[in-house]
Amino acid sequence: MSNDPSTFSRRLFLQQGLTLISLASTAPLFIQRSAQGMMIPFGSLLSTFPGVPDDRVLVVVQLGGGNDGLNTVVPYGLNTYYKSRPGLAIPAPGKGAQNQSALQLDKNTGLGLHPNLTGFKELMDDGVASIVQGVGYPNPNRSHFTSMDIWQTADTSANGHGWIGRYFDCTCNGTPVPEGAVSIGREAPLAMSGAVQKPVSFESAELFRWLGEDVTDNPAVGETYKQITRSGTLEKVDPDSQLGFLMRTALDAQVSSDPIRAAVATRPLVQYPGGQLSRQLQIVSAMIRDGMTTRVYYVSLGGFDTHAAQINTHANLMRQLGDSLNAFYKDLKAQGNSGRVLTMCFSEFGRRVAQNASGGTDHGTAAPMYFVGEMIKPGLLGEHPSLTDLDEGDLKYNVDFRSVYAAVLEDWMGASSDKILGKGYRKAKIIKA
């Protein structure tokens, strides 16, 4: 890295976030202190890199807490399932009360979906959704935090930068692309953060705005903000100077939030259900519809740590998940964007095979992943884990999650997975040739 202070300041500006929040009496000090909070406009740095498809979008859905894969993809054909879960097992198709039986997927294998996943089942029936069974990693960790870090770094040591952040690091030629990765939520996930790449993160469209004119505690500071963004001022300053760069960035910060909020305010083309995930996906859909240059979006749904009284909690989460994914896909299809968006859902681990004494399930290991998109191979993919050949009461994984990442990176995002994941993994066959 150059020792030139202007280079250092620019790099800080480009690596960091969204809002202009501090001011000092001199331009150099101002740059140093405000670099971590300065916003640059979407699309300002995006460029097409060889081999990287710039029209493809990946949407990652994190199911936080450890989703119970056995009550999501129900092995109703196995007696062991019902013996292990006398109070939690989902009845086989046609054997339970109305709307409480598993939704049949494959009568030959005896697998079905949770009865509240009707929205996801519709996508599977339409050939635009798939389930990869038995996904995990060697020597599984049952800690929420460590296992989530493992999934987000794609490293069983749980160290290093995020796998999506490394994707951008490897394709941005050393120049971060802040608009390339957007997380909807209070905090940007580790998965999105690279050595160079830093994601945009905001919880709601109303909070995504430039804060320069909101500085009221110090009138002098607020007035200075107005002076540096006042029409005609920039022309009087050397555009290559520190102050010129600062002023251009401040102007960008002031105007960039407006189109984002305008895009999100657009009425969707379909009706979305209520709930956290639905609201987040509606924001993502609006940004895609408005032609944002973002390559990866990240959303999340929590509440899956069902140690007690699981039945109703999990049922509500399944309804949110299925209905939200269904509405999101239909919205994209109505826009004409369904062919360029791949949605991937994961959780940090599954639950144990046997229920516990509190009417719930404890931390487990392998679990399914879920995909939606016209580019995926539809249906059930891979083998369901054995319910009798267990690892200390937990399912043994059949598919290393990094082989799934490798398929997404290479077959969809057009990047070499070896460098991003640290080694070569045989790609899971989830994307159509």
Tab-separated table of C-alpha atoms in Angstrom:
chain	number	residue	atom	x	y	z
A	1	MET	CA	0.000	0.000	0.000
A	2	SER	CA	1.210	3.498	-0.767
A	3	ASN	CA	2.258	5.743	2.088
A	4	ASP	CA	0.630	8.701	0.405
A	5	PRO	CA	-2.030	9.984	2.865
A	6	SER	CA	-4.527	10.626	0.089
A	7	THR	CA	-4.278	6.996	-1.019
A	8	PHE	CA	-4.738	5.834	2.562
A	9	SER	CA	-7.762	8.068	3.055
A	10	ARG	CA	-9.399	7.001	-0.183
A	11	ARG	CA	-8.922	3.330	0.680
A	12	LEU	CA	-10.543	3.873	4.066
A	13	PHE	CA	-13.457	5.648	2.432
A	14	LEU	CA	-13.960	2.843	-0.059
A	15	GLN	CA	-13.678	0.062	2.481
A	16	GLN	CA	-16.117	1.423	4.984
A	17	GLY	CA	-19.796	2.060	5.382
A	18	LEU	CA	-22.657	4.329	4.723
A	19	THR	CA	-23.185	7.498	6.697
A	20	LEU	CA	-21.251	10.719	7.110
A	21	ILE	CA	-21.143	11.138	10.866
A	22	SER	CA	-18.181	13.230	12.034
A	23	LEU	CA	-16.393	16.477	11.274
A	24	ALA	CA	-13.225	18.173	12.469
A	25	SER	CA	-11.837	21.613	11.887
A	26	THR	CA	-9.319	20.603	9.236
A	27	ALA	CA	-9.793	18.525	6.106
A	28	PRO	CA	-7.084	15.885	6.805
A	29	LEU	CA	-8.355	15.196	10.333
A	30	PHE	CA	-11.919	15.180	9.052
A	31	ILE	CA	-10.973	12.557	6.474
A	32	GLN	CA	-9.297	10.347	9.053
A	33	ARG	CA	-12.200	10.496	11.484
A	34	SER	CA	-15.055	10.249	9.028
A	35	ALA	CA	-13.552	7.619	6.731
A	36	GLN	CA	-15.153	4.770	8.653
A	37	GLY	CA	-18.620	6.178	8.166
A	38	MET	CA	-18.603	7.682	4.690
A	39	MET	CA	-20.989	6.432	2.046
A	40	ILE	CA	-20.249	6.201	-1.660
A	41	PRO	CA	-22.902	5.821	-4.344
A	42	PHE	CA	-24.195	2.522	-5.594
A	43	GLY	CA	-22.796	1.721	-9.020
A	44	SER	CA	-19.875	4.116	-8.720
A	45	LEU	CA	-17.207	1.406	-8.601
A	46	LEU	CA	-18.877	-1.518	-10.302
A	47	SER	CA	-17.069	-2.837	-13.308
A	48	THR	CA	-17.151	-6.034	-15.265
A	49	PHE	CA	-14.279	-8.381	-14.561
A	50	PRO	CA	-13.322	-11.186	-16.948
A	51	GLY	CA	-15.267	-14.366	-16.290
A	52	VAL	CA	-17.496	-12.804	-13.629
A	53	PRO	CA	-21.150	-12.566	-14.752
A	54	ASP	CA	-22.390	-9.158	-13.680
A	55	ASP	CA	-26.057	-9.910	-14.344
A	56	ARG	CA	-26.358	-12.739	-11.806
A	57	VAL	CA	-27.529	-12.271	-8.244
A	58	LEU	CA	-27.145	-14.484	-5.181
A	59	VAL	CA	-29.522	-14.087	-2.227
A	60	VAL	CA	-28.428	-15.828	0.985
A	61	VAL	CA	-31.057	-16.614	3.635
A	62	GLN	CA	-29.665	-17.459	7.064
A	63	LEU	CA	-31.922	-19.488	9.371
A	64	GLY	CA	-30.436	-18.560	12.722
A	65	GLY	CA	-30.519	-20.893	15.702
A	66	GLY	CA	-30.217	-24.301	14.085
A	67	ASN	CA	-33.227	-25.334	12.025
A	68	ASP	CA	-34.670	-28.796	12.719
A	69	GLY	CA	-34.041	-30.467	9.388
A	70	LEU	CA	-35.914	-33.658	10.331
A	71	ASN	CA	-39.162	-31.745	10.837
A	72	THR	CA	-38.518	-29.674	7.716
A	73	VAL	CA	-37.765	-32.556	5.361
A	74	VAL	CA	-39.793	-35.250	7.094
A	75	PRO	CA	-38.648	-38.912	6.796
A	76	TYR	CA	-42.167	-40.198	7.356
A	77	GLY	CA	-41.259	-43.553	5.816
A	78	LEU	CA	-38.899	-44.422	8.675
A	79	ASN	CA	-40.243	-45.908	11.911
A	80	THR	CA	-37.120	-44.705	13.742
A	81	TYR	CA	-38.263	-41.136	13.146
A	82	TYR	CA	-41.520	-41.701	15.034
A	83	LYS	CA	-39.876	-43.741	17.801
A	84	SER	CA	-37.297	-40.974	18.349
A	85	ARG	CA	-39.879	-38.213	18.397
A	86	PRO	CA	-43.140	-39.458	19.888
A	87	GLY	CA	-44.323	-35.938	20.662
A	88	LEU	CA	-42.767	-34.009	17.773
A	89	ALA	CA	-42.904	-36.187	14.667
A	90	ILE	CA	-44.971	-34.932	11.737
A	91	PRO	CA	-47.643	-37.442	10.664
A	92	ALA	CA	-47.255	-39.168	7.321
A	93	PRO	CA	-49.316	-37.793	4.424
A	94	GLY	CA	-52.996	-38.457	4.995
A	95	LYS	CA	-52.538	-39.807	8.527
A	96	GLY	CA	-52.768	-36.676	10.616
A	97	ALA	CA	-55.410	-34.033	11.186
A	98	GLN	CA	-56.191	-31.688	8.315
A	99	ASN	CA	-53.198	-29.503	7.357
A	100	GLN	CA	-51.002	-31.281	9.904
A	101	SER	CA	-49.631	-34.095	7.752
A	102	ALA	CA	-46.368	-34.019	5.841
A	103	LEU	CA	-46.531	-32.747	2.279
A	104	GLN	CA	-45.456	-35.683	0.153
A	105	LEU	CA	-42.341	-35.203	-1.966
A	106	ASP	CA	-41.355	-38.729	-2.932
A	107	LYS	CA	-43.489	-41.696	-1.926
A	108	ASN	CA	-40.704	-44.077	-2.941
A	109	THR	CA	-38.282	-42.639	-0.385
A	110	GLY	CA	-40.916	-41.702	2.181
A	111	LEU	CA	-39.892	-38.052	2.368
A	112	GLY	CA	-42.134	-35.018	2.722
A	113	LEU	CA	-42.174	-31.407	3.831
A	114	HIS	CA	-43.466	-29.770	6.989
A	115	PRO	CA	-47.202	-29.110	6.454
A	116	ASN	CA	-46.675	-25.329	6.695
A	117	LEU	CA	-44.183	-25.302	3.818
A	118	THR	CA	-46.928	-25.153	1.207
A	119	GLY	CA	-45.290	-22.116	-0.394
A	120	PHE	CA	-42.005	-23.932	-0.841
A	121	LYS	CA	-43.788	-27.095	-1.991
A	122	GLU	CA	-45.446	-25.058	-4.745
A	123	LEU	CA	-42.032	-23.895	-5.928
A	124	MET	CA	-40.777	-27.473	-5.950
A	125	ASP	CA	-43.812	-28.582	-7.930
A	126	ASP	CA	-43.078	-25.806	-10.423
A	127	GLY	CA	-39.507	-27.061	-10.824
A	128	VAL	CA	-37.772	-23.983	-9.382
A	129	ALA	CA	-36.796	-25.224	-5.912
A	130	SER	CA	-34.553	-27.940	-4.563
A	131	ILE	CA	-33.348	-29.432	-1.301
A	132	VAL	CA	-29.786	-30.633	-0.768
A	133	GLN	CA	-29.942	-33.277	1.946
A	134	GLY	CA	-27.501	-34.033	4.732
A	135	VAL	CA	-25.214	-31.008	4.484
A	136	GLY	CA	-22.542	-30.509	7.122
A	137	TYR	CA	-18.791	-30.717	7.738
A	138	PRO	CA	-16.232	-32.941	9.514
A	139	ASN	CA	-15.971	-32.867	13.307
A	140	PRO	CA	-19.092	-30.709	13.679
A	141	ASN	CA	-19.243	-27.992	16.299
A	142	ARG	CA	-22.493	-27.640	18.248
A	143	SER	CA	-21.934	-24.066	19.401
A	144	HIS	CA	-24.175	-21.537	17.655
A	145	PHE	CA	-21.429	-18.955	17.389
A	146	THR	CA	-18.600	-21.225	16.327
A	147	SER	CA	-20.656	-23.234	13.869
A	148	MET	CA	-22.074	-20.066	12.297
A	149	ASP	CA	-18.536	-18.717	11.948
A	150	ILE	CA	-17.525	-21.972	10.287
A	151	TRP	CA	-20.319	-21.652	7.755
A	152	GLN	CA	-19.597	-17.979	7.169
A	153	THR	CA	-15.838	-18.351	6.768
A	154	ALA	CA	-16.045	-21.739	5.007
A	155	ASP	CA	-13.266	-22.812	7.366
A	156	THR	CA	-13.645	-25.400	10.141
A	157	SER	CA	-11.226	-23.384	12.271
A	158	ALA	CA	-13.829	-20.589	12.192
A	159	ASN	CA	-11.054	-18.099	11.402
A	160	GLY	CA	-10.486	-15.702	8.557
A	161	HIS	CA	-12.642	-13.522	6.369
A	162	GLY	CA	-16.070	-14.396	5.055
A	163	TRP	CA	-16.418	-16.583	1.979
A	164	ILE	CA	-18.549	-14.017	0.143
A	165	GLY	CA	-16.132	-11.264	1.113
A	166	ARG	CA	-13.300	-13.351	-0.317
A	167	TYR	CA	-15.304	-13.761	-3.510
A	168	PHE	CA	-15.276	-9.992	-3.943
A	169	ASP	CA	-11.633	-9.757	-2.868
A	170	CYS	CA	-10.727	-12.187	-5.643
A	171	THR	CA	-12.763	-10.437	-8.337
A	172	CYS	CA	-12.412	-6.738	-7.545
A	173	ASN	CA	-8.738	-6.297	-8.513
A	174	GLY	CA	-7.944	-4.761	-5.125
A	175	THR	CA	-10.700	-2.157	-5.299
A	176	PRO	CA	-13.654	-2.805	-2.983
A	177	VAL	CA	-17.162	-2.732	-4.420
A	178	PRO	CA	-19.364	-1.573	-1.520
A	179	GLU	CA	-22.504	-1.762	-3.615
A	180	GLY	CA	-21.675	-5.350	-4.544
A	181	ALA	CA	-22.773	-6.860	-1.228
A	182	VAL	CA	-25.805	-5.714	0.754
A	183	SER	CA	-27.029	-7.132	4.056
A	184	ILE	CA	-30.497	-6.338	5.360
A	185	GLY	CA	-30.230	-6.320	9.137
A	186	ARG	CA	-28.691	-4.628	12.136
A	187	GLU	CA	-25.216	-6.018	11.555
A	188	ALA	CA	-23.350	-7.141	8.487
A	189	PRO	CA	-22.618	-10.877	8.671
A	190	LEU	CA	-19.066	-12.167	8.760
A	191	ALA	CA	-19.709	-14.006	5.487
A	192	MET	CA	-19.866	-10.699	3.612
A	193	SER	CA	-16.652	-9.182	4.973
A	194	GLY	CA	-13.354	-9.672	3.150
A	195	ALA	CA	-9.853	-8.281	3.512
A	196	VAL	CA	-10.757	-5.529	1.049
A	197	GLN	CA	-14.485	-5.890	0.599
A	198	LYS	CA	-16.833	-4.481	3.229
A	199	PRO	CA	-20.600	-4.827	2.816
A	200	VAL	CA	-23.377	-2.303	2.988
A	201	SER	CA	-25.761	-3.100	5.847
A	202	PHE	CA	-29.006	-1.441	6.861
A	203	GLU	CA	-32.033	-2.622	8.779
A	204	SER	CA	-34.731	-0.570	7.065
A	205	ALA	CA	-35.060	1.821	4.162
A	206	GLU	CA	-35.995	4.646	6.543
A	207	LEU	CA	-32.643	4.304	8.317
A	208	PHE	CA	-30.688	4.166	5.080
A	209	ARG	CA	-29.950	7.855	4.639
A	210	TRP	CA	-27.217	10.467	4.801
A	211	LEU	CA	-27.025	11.977	8.288
A	212	GLY	CA	-25.065	15.120	7.532
A	213	GLU	CA	-28.003	17.476	7.950
A	214	ASP	CA	-29.118	15.726	11.141
A	215	VAL	CA	-26.161	17.026	13.138
A	216	THR	CA	-27.941	19.274	15.618
A	217	ASP	CA	-25.877	19.011	18.798
A	218	ASN	CA	-23.214	21.296	17.360
A	219	PRO	CA	-24.555	24.058	15.075
A	220	ALA	CA	-21.063	24.800	13.786
A	221	VAL	CA	-20.642	21.209	12.651
A	222	GLY	CA	-24.013	21.202	10.937
A	223	GLU	CA	-23.227	24.454	9.155
A	224	THR	CA	-19.924	23.045	7.900
A	225	TYR	CA	-21.767	20.076	6.399
A	226	LYS	CA	-23.999	22.482	4.533
A	227	GLN	CA	-21.026	24.504	3.321
A	228	ILE	CA	-19.159	21.545	1.852
A	229	THR	CA	-22.257	20.333	-0.005
A	230	ARG	CA	-23.554	23.753	-1.066
A	231	SER	CA	-24.035	24.136	-4.799
A	232	GLY	CA	-21.083	25.773	-6.525
A	233	THR	CA	-18.595	25.178	-3.723
A	234	LEU	CA	-16.918	22.168	-5.299
A	235	GLU	CA	-15.930	24.124	-8.405
A	236	LYS	CA	-13.754	26.379	-6.244
A	237	VAL	CA	-11.671	23.506	-4.890
A	238	ASP	CA	-8.925	21.507	-6.563
A	239	PRO	CA	-10.739	18.244	-7.433
A	240	ASP	CA	-7.568	16.214	-6.825
A	241	SER	CA	-7.001	17.597	-3.341
A	242	GLN	CA	-7.996	15.957	-0.081
A	243	LEU	CA	-10.736	18.516	0.376
A	244	GLY	CA	-11.975	18.020	-3.164
A	245	PHE	CA	-12.210	14.281	-2.647
A	246	LEU	CA	-13.966	14.815	0.667
A	247	MET	CA	-16.513	17.177	-0.857
A	248	ARG	CA	-17.304	14.896	-3.789
A	249	THR	CA	-17.812	11.984	-1.395
A	250	ALA	CA	-20.021	14.075	0.886
A	251	LEU	CA	-22.171	15.041	-2.088
A	252	ASP	CA	-22.367	11.389	-3.114
A	253	ALA	CA	-23.385	10.468	0.412
A	254	GLN	CA	-26.134	13.064	0.407
A	255	VAL	CA	-27.747	11.924	-2.836
A	256	SER	CA	-27.119	8.162	-2.828
A	257	SER	CA	-29.546	7.279	-0.064
A	258	ASP	CA	-32.474	8.903	-1.865
A	259	PRO	CA	-32.676	6.471	-4.819
A	260	ILE	CA	-32.237	3.492	-2.501
A	261	ARG	CA	-35.140	4.567	-0.353
A	262	ALA	CA	-37.149	5.403	-3.467
A	263	ALA	CA	-36.534	1.911	-4.840
A	264	VAL	CA	-37.587	0.233	-1.610
A	265	ALA	CA	-40.714	2.383	-1.429
A	266	THR	CA	-41.924	0.970	-4.749
A	267	ARG	CA	-45.009	-1.187	-4.372
A	268	PRO	CA	-44.202	-4.866	-5.006
A	269	LEU	CA	-45.834	-6.673	-7.911
A	270	VAL	CA	-47.210	-9.424	-5.659
A	271	GLN	CA	-48.625	-9.616	-2.155
A	272	TYR	CA	-46.047	-10.467	0.506
A	273	PRO	CA	-46.963	-12.138	3.807
A	274	GLY	CA	-46.063	-10.538	7.101
A	275	GLY	CA	-42.950	-11.256	9.131
A	276	GLN	CA	-39.267	-10.406	9.350
A	277	LEU	CA	-38.049	-12.484	6.429
A	278	SER	CA	-40.831	-11.314	4.158
A	279	ARG	CA	-39.998	-7.658	4.816
A	280	GLN	CA	-36.318	-8.248	4.115
A	281	LEU	CA	-36.955	-10.114	0.874
A	282	GLN	CA	-39.344	-7.414	-0.249
A	283	ILE	CA	-36.535	-4.863	0.169
A	284	VAL	CA	-34.180	-7.085	-1.822
A	285	SER	CA	-36.753	-7.577	-4.551
A	286	ALA	CA	-37.327	-3.837	-4.826
A	287	MET	CA	-33.610	-3.158	-5.194
A	288	ILE	CA	-33.277	-5.829	-7.879
A	289	ARG	CA	-36.280	-4.431	-9.709
A	290	ASP	CA	-34.773	-0.946	-9.646
A	291	GLY	CA	-31.647	-2.181	-11.398
A	292	MET	CA	-29.207	-1.989	-8.483
A	293	THR	CA	-25.788	-3.419	-9.309
A	294	THR	CA	-25.625	-5.529	-6.151
A	295	ARG	CA	-24.347	-9.075	-6.711
A	296	VAL	CA	-25.049	-10.615	-3.299
A	297	TYR	CA	-27.828	-9.912	-0.798
A	298	TYR	CA	-27.972	-11.387	2.705
A	299	VAL	CA	-31.108	-11.711	4.850
A	300	SER	CA	-31.932	-13.726	7.948
A	301	LEU	CA	-34.701	-15.287	9.985
A	302	GLY	CA	-34.013	-16.168	13.611
A	303	GLY	CA	-35.792	-18.180	16.296
A	304	PHE	CA	-34.791	-21.718	15.279
A	305	ASP	CA	-33.161	-22.667	18.585
A	306	THR	CA	-36.128	-24.817	19.594
A	307	HIS	CA	-35.029	-26.499	22.821
A	308	ALA	CA	-38.540	-26.417	24.287
A	309	ALA	CA	-42.149	-26.326	23.059
A	310	GLN	CA	-40.946	-26.701	19.489
A	311	ILE	CA	-44.143	-27.646	17.665
A	312	ASN	CA	-45.860	-24.249	17.416
A	313	THR	CA	-42.669	-22.197	17.170
A	314	HIS	CA	-41.256	-24.273	14.360
A	315	ALA	CA	-44.602	-24.395	12.570
A	316	ASN	CA	-44.779	-20.593	12.513
A	317	LEU	CA	-41.215	-20.339	11.241
A	318	MET	CA	-41.930	-22.876	8.491
A	319	ARG	CA	-44.915	-20.831	7.330
A	320	GLN	CA	-42.831	-17.652	7.255
A	321	LEU	CA	-40.044	-19.354	5.348
A	322	GLY	CA	-42.190	-21.067	2.730
A	323	ASP	CA	-44.581	-18.190	2.098
A	324	SER	CA	-41.810	-15.572	1.992
A	325	LEU	CA	-39.699	-17.515	-0.500
A	326	ASN	CA	-42.780	-18.122	-2.620
A	327	ALA	CA	-43.737	-14.444	-2.720
A	328	PHE	CA	-40.138	-13.406	-3.409
A	329	TYR	CA	-39.833	-15.732	-6.397
A	330	LYS	CA	-43.199	-14.662	-7.795
A	331	ASP	CA	-42.235	-11.015	-7.431
A	332	LEU	CA	-38.984	-11.624	-9.289
A	333	LYS	CA	-40.845	-13.506	-12.004
A	334	ALA	CA	-43.332	-10.662	-12.423
A	335	GLN	CA	-40.349	-8.303	-12.816
A	336	GLY	CA	-38.724	-10.554	-15.404
A	337	ASN	CA	-35.762	-11.151	-13.051
A	338	SER	CA	-36.420	-14.703	-11.839
A	339	GLY	CA	-33.861	-16.164	-14.246
A	340	ARG	CA	-30.992	-14.137	-12.792
A	341	VAL	CA	-31.528	-14.632	-9.041
A	342	LEU	CA	-30.439	-17.712	-7.079
A	343	THR	CA	-31.677	-17.957	-3.480
A	344	MET	CA	-29.817	-20.170	-1.011
A	345	CYS	CA	-31.005	-21.003	2.535
A	346	PHE	CA	-28.830	-22.502	5.274
A	347	SER	CA	-28.668	-22.914	9.042
A	348	GLU	CA	-25.598	-23.363	11.236
A	349	PHE	CA	-26.640	-26.924	12.158
A	350	GLY	CA	-29.669	-29.184	12.469
A	351	ARG	CA	-31.148	-30.741	15.618
A	352	ARG	CA	-30.635	-34.086	17.304
A	353	VAL	CA	-32.618	-37.080	16.085
A	354	ALA	CA	-34.347	-37.698	19.431
A	355	GLN	CA	-36.574	-35.119	21.081
A	356	ASN	CA	-35.667	-33.913	24.570
A	357	ALA	CA	-37.731	-33.870	27.777
A	358	SER	CA	-38.928	-30.299	27.149
A	359	GLY	CA	-40.847	-30.975	23.971
A	360	GLY	CA	-38.014	-29.698	21.818
A	361	THR	CA	-34.743	-30.729	20.223
A	362	ASP	CA	-31.139	-29.966	21.115
A	363	HIS	CA	-28.224	-28.879	18.931
A	364	GLY	CA	-27.419	-31.366	16.205
A	365	THR	CA	-25.269	-31.556	13.104
A	366	ALA	CA	-26.162	-32.184	9.449
A	367	ALA	CA	-29.255	-30.575	7.930
A	368	PRO	CA	-30.753	-29.727	4.537
A	369	MET	CA	-30.040	-26.628	2.467
A	370	TYR	CA	-32.731	-25.083	0.272
A	371	PHE	CA	-32.476	-23.406	-3.120
A	372	VAL	CA	-34.869	-21.427	-5.288
A	373	GLY	CA	-34.234	-20.354	-8.861
A	374	GLU	CA	-34.743	-21.339	-12.461
A	375	MET	CA	-31.085	-22.328	-12.760
A	376	ILE	CA	-31.112	-25.022	-10.063
A	377	LYS	CA	-31.728	-28.726	-10.508
A	378	PRO	CA	-35.175	-29.165	-8.936
A	379	GLY	CA	-36.326	-31.687	-6.385
A	380	LEU	CA	-34.568	-33.690	-3.687
A	381	LEU	CA	-30.805	-33.837	-4.223
A	382	GLY	CA	-28.516	-36.298	-2.491
A	383	GLU	CA	-29.271	-38.994	0.070
A	384	HIS	CA	-31.161	-38.463	3.294
A	385	PRO	CA	-28.872	-39.180	6.284
A	386	SER	CA	-29.362	-42.434	8.160
A	387	LEU	CA	-31.385	-42.265	11.379
A	388	THR	CA	-29.675	-45.359	12.782
A	389	ASP	CA	-26.020	-44.868	11.823
A	390	LEU	CA	-25.441	-41.824	14.021
A	391	ASP	CA	-22.586	-39.754	15.412
A	392	GLU	CA	-23.266	-39.620	19.174
A	393	GLY	CA	-26.981	-39.329	18.510
A	394	ASP	CA	-26.606	-36.942	15.578
A	395	LEU	CA	-26.890	-37.287	11.838
A	396	LYS	CA	-23.762	-37.898	9.785
A	397	TYR	CA	-23.337	-35.498	6.922
A	398	ASN	CA	-23.328	-36.666	3.305
A	399	VAL	CA	-22.417	-33.382	1.604
A	400	ASP	CA	-19.703	-30.949	2.718
A	401	PHE	CA	-21.221	-27.471	2.686
A	402	ARG	CA	-18.121	-26.151	0.941
A	403	SER	CA	-18.878	-28.335	-2.056
A	404	VAL	CA	-22.211	-26.503	-2.233
A	405	TYR	CA	-20.408	-23.160	-2.003
A	406	ALA	CA	-18.043	-24.326	-4.750
A	407	ALA	CA	-21.000	-25.002	-7.046
A	408	VAL	CA	-22.536	-21.605	-6.312
A	409	LEU	CA	-19.233	-19.796	-6.840
A	410	GLU	CA	-18.196	-21.571	-10.023
A	411	ASP	CA	-21.441	-22.494	-11.740
A	412	TRP	CA	-23.400	-19.372	-10.838
A	413	MET	CA	-21.061	-16.557	-9.817
A	414	GLY	CA	-18.387	-17.424	-12.379
A	415	ALA	CA	-15.465	-17.445	-9.950
A	416	SER	CA	-12.729	-19.938	-9.161
A	417	SER	CA	-13.693	-21.593	-5.887
A	418	ASP	CA	-10.229	-22.990	-5.057
A	419	LYS	CA	-8.754	-19.627	-4.155
A	420	ILE	CA	-11.863	-18.421	-2.355
A	421	LEU	CA	-12.408	-21.584	-0.297
A	422	GLY	CA	-8.714	-22.255	0.292
A	423	LYS	CA	-8.682	-25.639	-1.441
A	424	GLY	CA	-10.496	-27.554	-4.121
A	425	TYR	CA	-13.870	-29.132	-3.364
A	426	ARG	CA	-15.839	-31.329	-5.696
A	427	LYS	CA	-18.805	-29.251	-6.783
A	428	ALA	CA	-22.215	-30.386	-5.653
A	429	LYS	CA	-24.486	-30.936	-8.640
A	430	ILE	CA	-27.097	-28.298	-7.928
A	431	ILE	CA	-26.899	-25.942	-10.938
A	432	LYS	CA	-28.175	-26.909	-14.367
A	433	ALA	CA	-25.463	-27.324	-16.995
